[in-house]
Amino acid sequence: MRGVELRRCSFLRLACFLSLLVTIRSSDAGDLDLLMSFKTAVANPQLLPSWDALRGPCSFSGVTCGAGGRVVAVVLQSVPLGAEFRTVSSSVLALGGLVSLSLRAVNLTGDVSEVRCGGRLTELDLSGNSLQGSLTDVASLAAACSGLKSLNLSGNSVGVPPMAAGDGPAAVGFELETLDLSFNKISGEFDLRWLLSSLGSLRRLDLVGNSLSGGILAITNCSYLQHLDLSYSGLSGEIGDGVFGHCRSLAYLNLSSNHFTGTLPSDLSSCTSLRTLSLSNNNFSGEFPIETLTSLPYLAILEFAFNDVNGSLGDSITRMPMLEVLDLSSNRLSGSIASELCPNPGFALNTLDLQNNQLTGGIPESLSNCTKLVTLDLSLNYLTGAIPSGLGSLPSLRDLIMWQNLLEGEIPPELANLRSLENLILDNNGLNGSIPTGLVNCTSLNWLSLSSNHLSGTIPPWIGQLRNLAILKLGNNSFSGPIPPELGDCKSLVWLDLNNNQLSGSIPPTLAKQSGKIAVGLVTGEPYVYLKNDGTSGCRGTGNLLEFAGIRPEDLDRLPSRRFCNFTRVYKGLTQYTFNNNGSMLFLDLSFNQLTGQIPKELGNMYYLLILNLGHNFLSGLIPTDLGSLRYVAVLDLSHNSLEGPIPSSFSGLAMLAEIDLSNNELNGSIPELGQLATFPRYRYENNSGLCGFPLPSCEDNAGANSSTQHQKSNRRQASLAGSVAMGLLFSLFCIFGLIIIAVESKKRQKKKDCSNCSRDIYFDSRSHSGTANSNWKLTATKDALVINLATFEMPLRKLCFADLHSKLRISDVFDPELLKEDPSLELELLEHLKIACSCLDDRPLRRPTMLRVMTMFKEIQAGLSMNATSSAPAASMDGGFYEGDMSLKESKEEKD
């Protein structure tokens, strides 16, 4: 009897096992069928080669299985599959055991509606696709997936058209915990009101980068909300009391980059859980809200930059002991910095940005108690006194930035203790003394900028030991002695500015030692502004590079040099390297010194050099032919030296030149006829007694008056030709100025607001326009205030019109494509101006228009008339016409003469 029972139990166990095995295989087969159904429905199934029906789904790329072999997660990101959302809904979303699905940036299309969901799905990421649908569809999706906790639809086209009042279900009450709808097409005041009234159990809501309008109404259903991001959403108006008063659990609030006005609502102090508060880039005004902010006991990050807040900081910082980041840059704060900034070494502060305000007084010694400080930026204020030596005791300090103040005294030798220091930027102060020797210990330095002070002594050779140094600016000081050859040991140096000192001796050939070796971009992503000097007297050097984080462009007028340097061209953006392990120096300015000897031929090895200025020295000898290898050089200034001999014929190959100045030397021979050297103004070559050829008098004229009559006729023909070309060049300059004005006026028409600074909001992009080079360095422009791309404007115009009159004009080579996108009809109008410029440079004299004809053509374009019958270019609003417009890019006196 006992044996029978044992056999019965064994049979039952076997039956249970077989039943379980059949169930597992059945589930596995169901998952396999659904996944293969998805693969066959996508536009490009070849991108899923491991999804093979003969293999189990657990072996598929991007698929994760759990206990029992069921598919629990599918992650396919940045694979351009191409599929309709209804395919996803009927296949992958129907997987019974699916917990997490990520189809980020896989080219999904269609509406987020009619959803089927497995009951276990908790996380769904469909970001970065082309999905559409209304907010009602989003609510339906969340309801259909009853267990869903996180839904990411960012970077799609959800929200078009906007809902009207009554369209959406009232107060849905999301069961989600996280909802990300950032960078979609959500617009209208009702959309925001509906979302904020439907928070339910939402803990995180992201609406960044939408097109909401109006203000924010009171949020009453936010007891669970911890994270709310409404930045870059087009919101405006004042924030009244009662908006956030019920959000006691809110820890993160981002309202930056909107159009809010007025003062900060006092009931924000009820959000006692707040750790991050970002209000930058708005129009908040009034006095700094000390009482409201100091009542937030856990506040760690406060970003209040680019507003119109005034008044004094008082002791506000000392009353926020948990504060780690304080950014109040570009406001109108005044008064002094609190003397007890960090009362004790336990203070949490690691970032203090107070640049571009109106602060006065000294830098408090108590900063030495801010032992966790990483970044200190006090630039563009009116701070006085000495730099506290106690700053040298901050073990984590990486950025010490104080340019444009009224600081005096010596650079503290204690800064040598800052082994983590990367950026030491103290330009435009009244500092004296020498460069502290101990800075050799700051081996992490990559931006050392001490220009426009009263520093003296020699440039220390130990700077060559700073292998990470990328930018070295010592111009406009009183340094003397030779240029240390050891500077060539700086393996990362791309920017060397030593202009306007008292340096003597020869130029070390070793400066070119790092050419072809630079690879690592140590200053990538740093905000910069480059103020190009226009050549006025008292304005030394080619231009001034400044660190530009947290500064308004219009506040550059506060610089003292603005009074005697006409900054007609201002370039701004972010530094970005594109070297491919073979970089070289980009900027070399040694002008206005007392340098002697010959120009080292090794400088020609700096293949990617953009600016070379050796002017106003005592250099002698021949110009090295090797400089013709500087294929990317845009500015070449060798003027006011004692150089002799001919202009190297290799200069004909400098196709990217925008400016050249060889004047005031002892050069002789003929200006090379090939290339674009003849396209520059006459004054760029003058005061060289032996130099001849266009644009200077012809070489035959210099031979004397004894030539034959035939020779005289030839001279007259050449003089006539030269005059015609010169007139053509003058006409082309008019055309160029006309294009610039049209760009500015077009921008005015598009934005319908004052653009008084557009003439200075110009950017510099050093990329090659041939499409063949990819290893240079870019100064990438910000997108909000950049109108004209000079590098793709001045040089390609010469190349297209002068070197090859039959080249096909590409308007995108001349103007920023973003500008053309804003006004597509502008392309035809610009093309007409280019035709005028090129016709002025025609090498067939009879084809060149007369000045009267050029003026007529300009007026026709301004009036909306076309040069050919097929064009339909609209009239350009010139506000007084081309000749009466106020241009900031003006001809110099020499050019007029």
GROMACS .gro file of C-alpha atoms in nm, residues 366 452 458 557 595 704:
model
    6
  366SER     CA    1   3.629   8.548   0.554
  452SER     CA    2   4.576   9.488  -1.877
  458THR     CA    3   6.028   8.895  -1.691
  557ASP     CA    4   3.012   9.903  -2.259
  595LEU     CA    5   6.144   9.234  -3.068
  704GLY     CA    6   6.124  10.590  -6.479
   0.00000   0.00000   0.00000
